[in-house]
Short mmCIF file of C-alpha atoms in Angstrom, two decimals:
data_model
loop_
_atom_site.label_atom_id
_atom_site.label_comp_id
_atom_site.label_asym_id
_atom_site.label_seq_id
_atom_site.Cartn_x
_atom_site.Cartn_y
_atom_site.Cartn_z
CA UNK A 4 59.56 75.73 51.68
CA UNK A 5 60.05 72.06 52.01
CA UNK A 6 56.54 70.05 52.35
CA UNK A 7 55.77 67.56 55.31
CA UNK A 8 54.85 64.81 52.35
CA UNK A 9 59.05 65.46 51.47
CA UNK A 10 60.13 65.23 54.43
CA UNK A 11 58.33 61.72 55.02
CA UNK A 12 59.95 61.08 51.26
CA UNK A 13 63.20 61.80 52.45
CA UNK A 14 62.88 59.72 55.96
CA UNK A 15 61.77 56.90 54.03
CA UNK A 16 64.38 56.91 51.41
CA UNK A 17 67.22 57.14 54.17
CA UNK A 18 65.54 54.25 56.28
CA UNK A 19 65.29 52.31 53.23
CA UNK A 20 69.01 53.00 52.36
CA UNK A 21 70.35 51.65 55.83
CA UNK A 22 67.78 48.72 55.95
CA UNK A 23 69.30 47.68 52.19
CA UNK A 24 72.59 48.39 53.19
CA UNK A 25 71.80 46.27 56.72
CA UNK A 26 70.09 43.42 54.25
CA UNK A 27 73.00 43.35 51.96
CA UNK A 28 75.53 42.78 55.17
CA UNK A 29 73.12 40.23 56.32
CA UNK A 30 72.86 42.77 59.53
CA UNK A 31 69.75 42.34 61.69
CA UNK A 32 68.07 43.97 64.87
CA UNK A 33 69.55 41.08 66.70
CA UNK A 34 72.87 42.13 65.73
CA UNK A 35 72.28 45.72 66.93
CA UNK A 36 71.98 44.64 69.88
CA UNK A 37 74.99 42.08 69.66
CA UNK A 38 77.71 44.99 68.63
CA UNK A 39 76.27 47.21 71.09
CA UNK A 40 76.21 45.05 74.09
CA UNK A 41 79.90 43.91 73.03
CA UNK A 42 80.50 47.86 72.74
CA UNK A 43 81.78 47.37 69.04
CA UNK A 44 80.24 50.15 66.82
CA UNK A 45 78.63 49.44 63.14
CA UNK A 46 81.96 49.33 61.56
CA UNK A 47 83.46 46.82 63.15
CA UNK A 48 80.74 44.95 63.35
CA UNK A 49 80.50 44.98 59.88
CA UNK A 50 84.01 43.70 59.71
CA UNK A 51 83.47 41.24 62.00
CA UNK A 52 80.43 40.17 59.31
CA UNK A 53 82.50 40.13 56.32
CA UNK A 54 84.96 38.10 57.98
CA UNK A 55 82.61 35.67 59.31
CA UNK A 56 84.52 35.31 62.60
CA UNK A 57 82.76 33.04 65.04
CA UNK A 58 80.70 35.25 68.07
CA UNK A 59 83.21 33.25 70.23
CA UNK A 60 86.14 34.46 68.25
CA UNK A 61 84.86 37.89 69.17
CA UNK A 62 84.43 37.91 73.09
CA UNK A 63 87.97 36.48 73.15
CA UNK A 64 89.58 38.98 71.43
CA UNK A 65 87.36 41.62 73.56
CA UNK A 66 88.43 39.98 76.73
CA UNK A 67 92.16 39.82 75.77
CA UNK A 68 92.10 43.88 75.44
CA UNK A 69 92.18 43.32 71.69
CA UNK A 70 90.14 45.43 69.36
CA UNK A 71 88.64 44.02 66.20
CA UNK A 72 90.41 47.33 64.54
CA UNK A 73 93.07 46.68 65.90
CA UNK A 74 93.09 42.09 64.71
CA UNK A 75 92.27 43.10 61.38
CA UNK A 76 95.35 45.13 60.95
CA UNK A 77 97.05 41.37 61.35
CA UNK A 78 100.12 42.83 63.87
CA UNK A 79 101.40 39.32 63.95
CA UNK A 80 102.37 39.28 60.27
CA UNK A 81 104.99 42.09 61.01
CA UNK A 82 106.54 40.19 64.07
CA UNK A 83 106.87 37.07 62.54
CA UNK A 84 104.69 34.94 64.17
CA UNK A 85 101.18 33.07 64.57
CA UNK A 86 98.10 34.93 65.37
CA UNK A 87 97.43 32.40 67.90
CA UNK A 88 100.74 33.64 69.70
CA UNK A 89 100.33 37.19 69.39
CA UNK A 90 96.68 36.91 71.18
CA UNK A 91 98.26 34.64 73.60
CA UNK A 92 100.94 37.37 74.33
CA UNK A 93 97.98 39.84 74.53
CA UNK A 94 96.39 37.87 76.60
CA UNK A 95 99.25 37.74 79.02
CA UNK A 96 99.18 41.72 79.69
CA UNK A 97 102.16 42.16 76.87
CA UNK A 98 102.10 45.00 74.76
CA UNK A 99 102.99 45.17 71.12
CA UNK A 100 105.74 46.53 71.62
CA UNK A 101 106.74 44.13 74.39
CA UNK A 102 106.21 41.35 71.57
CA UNK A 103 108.18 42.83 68.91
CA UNK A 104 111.17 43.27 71.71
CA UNK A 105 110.37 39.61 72.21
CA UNK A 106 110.31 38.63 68.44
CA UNK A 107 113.06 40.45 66.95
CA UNK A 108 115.61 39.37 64.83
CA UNK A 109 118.48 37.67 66.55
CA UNK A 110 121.97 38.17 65.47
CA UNK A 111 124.96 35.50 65.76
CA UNK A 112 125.32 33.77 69.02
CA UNK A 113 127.53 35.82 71.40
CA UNK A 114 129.91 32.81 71.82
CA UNK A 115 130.73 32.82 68.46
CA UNK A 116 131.43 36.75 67.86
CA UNK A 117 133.41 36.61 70.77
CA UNK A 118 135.94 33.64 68.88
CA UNK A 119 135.37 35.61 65.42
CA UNK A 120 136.09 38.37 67.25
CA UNK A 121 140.05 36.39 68.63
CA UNK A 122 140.63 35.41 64.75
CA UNK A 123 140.03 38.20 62.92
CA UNK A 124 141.13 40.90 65.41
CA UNK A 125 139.05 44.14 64.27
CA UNK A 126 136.76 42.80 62.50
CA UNK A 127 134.01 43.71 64.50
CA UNK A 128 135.54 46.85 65.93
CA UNK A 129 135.39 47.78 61.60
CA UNK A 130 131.55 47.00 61.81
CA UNK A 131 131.02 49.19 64.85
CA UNK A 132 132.85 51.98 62.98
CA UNK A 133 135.62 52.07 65.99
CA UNK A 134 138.00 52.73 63.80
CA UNK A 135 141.06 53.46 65.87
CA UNK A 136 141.04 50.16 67.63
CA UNK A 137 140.49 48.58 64.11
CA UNK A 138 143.89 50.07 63.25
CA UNK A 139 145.28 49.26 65.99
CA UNK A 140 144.42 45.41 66.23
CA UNK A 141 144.12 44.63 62.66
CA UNK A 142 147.77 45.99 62.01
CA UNK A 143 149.28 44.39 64.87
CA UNK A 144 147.89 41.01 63.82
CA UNK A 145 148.98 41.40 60.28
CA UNK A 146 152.44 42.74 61.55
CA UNK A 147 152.46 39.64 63.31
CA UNK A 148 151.08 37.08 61.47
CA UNK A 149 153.26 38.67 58.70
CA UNK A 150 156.60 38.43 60.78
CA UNK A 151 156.13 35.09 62.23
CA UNK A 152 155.64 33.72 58.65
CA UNK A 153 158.22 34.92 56.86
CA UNK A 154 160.69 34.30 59.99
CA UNK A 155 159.67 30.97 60.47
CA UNK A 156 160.42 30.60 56.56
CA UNK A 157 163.69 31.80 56.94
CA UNK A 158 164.94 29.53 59.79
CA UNK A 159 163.06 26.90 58.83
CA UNK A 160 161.18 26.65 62.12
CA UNK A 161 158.91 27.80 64.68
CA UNK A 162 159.95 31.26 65.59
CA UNK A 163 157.80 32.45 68.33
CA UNK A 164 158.56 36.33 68.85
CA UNK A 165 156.51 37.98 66.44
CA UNK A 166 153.42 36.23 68.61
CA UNK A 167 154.37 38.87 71.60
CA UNK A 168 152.45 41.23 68.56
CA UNK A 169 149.68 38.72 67.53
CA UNK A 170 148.22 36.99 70.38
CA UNK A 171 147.71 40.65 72.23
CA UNK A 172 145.69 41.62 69.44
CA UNK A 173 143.66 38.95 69.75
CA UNK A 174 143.06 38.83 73.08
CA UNK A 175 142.15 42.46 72.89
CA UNK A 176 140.28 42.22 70.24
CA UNK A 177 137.61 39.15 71.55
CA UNK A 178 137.82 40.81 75.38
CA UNK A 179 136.66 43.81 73.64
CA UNK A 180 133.85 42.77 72.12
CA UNK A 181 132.78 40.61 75.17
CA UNK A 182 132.53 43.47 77.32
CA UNK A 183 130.89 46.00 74.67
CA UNK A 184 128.06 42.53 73.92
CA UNK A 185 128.12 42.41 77.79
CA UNK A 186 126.98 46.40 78.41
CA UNK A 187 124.82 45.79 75.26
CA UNK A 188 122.56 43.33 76.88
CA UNK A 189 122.61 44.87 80.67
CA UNK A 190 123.65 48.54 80.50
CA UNK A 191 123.08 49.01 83.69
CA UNK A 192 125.73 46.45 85.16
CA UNK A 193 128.81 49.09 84.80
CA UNK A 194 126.93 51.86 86.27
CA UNK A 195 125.48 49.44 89.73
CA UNK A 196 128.93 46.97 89.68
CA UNK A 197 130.73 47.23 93.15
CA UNK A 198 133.50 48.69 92.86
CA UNK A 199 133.54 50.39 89.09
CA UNK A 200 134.51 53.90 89.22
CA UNK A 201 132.22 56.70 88.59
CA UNK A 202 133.06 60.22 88.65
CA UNK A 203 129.16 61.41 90.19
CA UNK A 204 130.18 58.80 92.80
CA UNK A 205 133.69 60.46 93.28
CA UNK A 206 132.23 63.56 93.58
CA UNK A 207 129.71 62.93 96.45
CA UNK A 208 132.09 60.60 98.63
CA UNK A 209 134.36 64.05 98.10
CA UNK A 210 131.43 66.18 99.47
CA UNK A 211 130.59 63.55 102.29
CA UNK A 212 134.22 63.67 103.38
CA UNK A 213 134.37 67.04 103.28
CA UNK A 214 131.23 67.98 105.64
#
């Protein structure tokens, strides 16, 4: 059986462990009650200590839906931008996901894949793995390219029949990509564009005209 004197031991010791551990954070009543009233618990508090971020730091953060968890896991680093700019995106009601759809990585303007795309016919086609148009255009091109060459060698001037295999290729080729950029960045314009055929609407203007 454990004596009352031990008990008071053991109370004491444990106060005495929190009020060191309170001392050696520099943690006070007064900032109790200033992590409470924020609604922040001990931890981040404690954070928010070691860090020595200004109290003003702290509301705005709070008021921008941001949680001091959640600032010292610095989520601008991975987006590539300032931490001022990621707290004025929170602030803004954007998500982080929102930001790193903002923030991503952009690839080559679509201007110029759509040209690459008209001089090296199946190039991109060969990136998107569509192989059987990458046959298709890259061997008509070098057919082509090949034929108009050498004939133009041979007679010494321009010969311009092997282009009815060339140009095709190329205009397939950059029309191509336009149109697979152009369903890339609104996939919804084929399925709401007046006049593109559908077979769901095909079906119900067959069931309408049936009734």
């Amino acid at each position: 059986m454990i004596r009352p004197s031990a008990h008071k031991s053991l109370a004491f010791g444990v106060v005495m462990l929190l009020a060191a551990r309170m001392t050696v954070l520099g943690m006070t009543a007064t900032d109790k009650e200033e992590y409470e009233r924020r609604g922040l618990s001990q931890v981040e508090w404690e954070m928010v200590l070691d860090a020595k971020m200004p109290k003003k730091k702290v509301d705005e953060l709070l008021k921008a839906g941001i949680s001091i968890s959640e600032y010292f896991r610095y989520p601008w680093l991975k987006f590539g931008i300032s931490e001022q700019q990621w707290i004025n995106s929170r602030k803004a009601g954007l998500l982080d996901s929102d930001i790193a759809a903002e923030n991503k990585p952009r690839g080559p303007a679509e201007g110029a894949v759509v040209i690459s795309a008209f001089l090296l016919p199946g190039y991109h086609q060969c990136k998107r793995e569509q192989y059987w148009k990458t046959g298709i255009m890259t061997g008509a091109a070098v057919l082509g390219a090949t034929l108009l060459a050498v004939r133009s060698v041979q007679e010494r001037a321009l010969i311009p029949g092997p282009l009815a295999l060339l140009v095709p290729a190329m205009l397939w080729s950059s029309l191509d990509i336009g149109l697979q950029l152009n369903r890339q960045r609104n996939p919804d314009a084929e399925r709401f564009s007046e006049g593109s055929f559908s077979p769901d609407a095909m079906c119900v203007s067959l069931r309408v005209s049936s009734k």
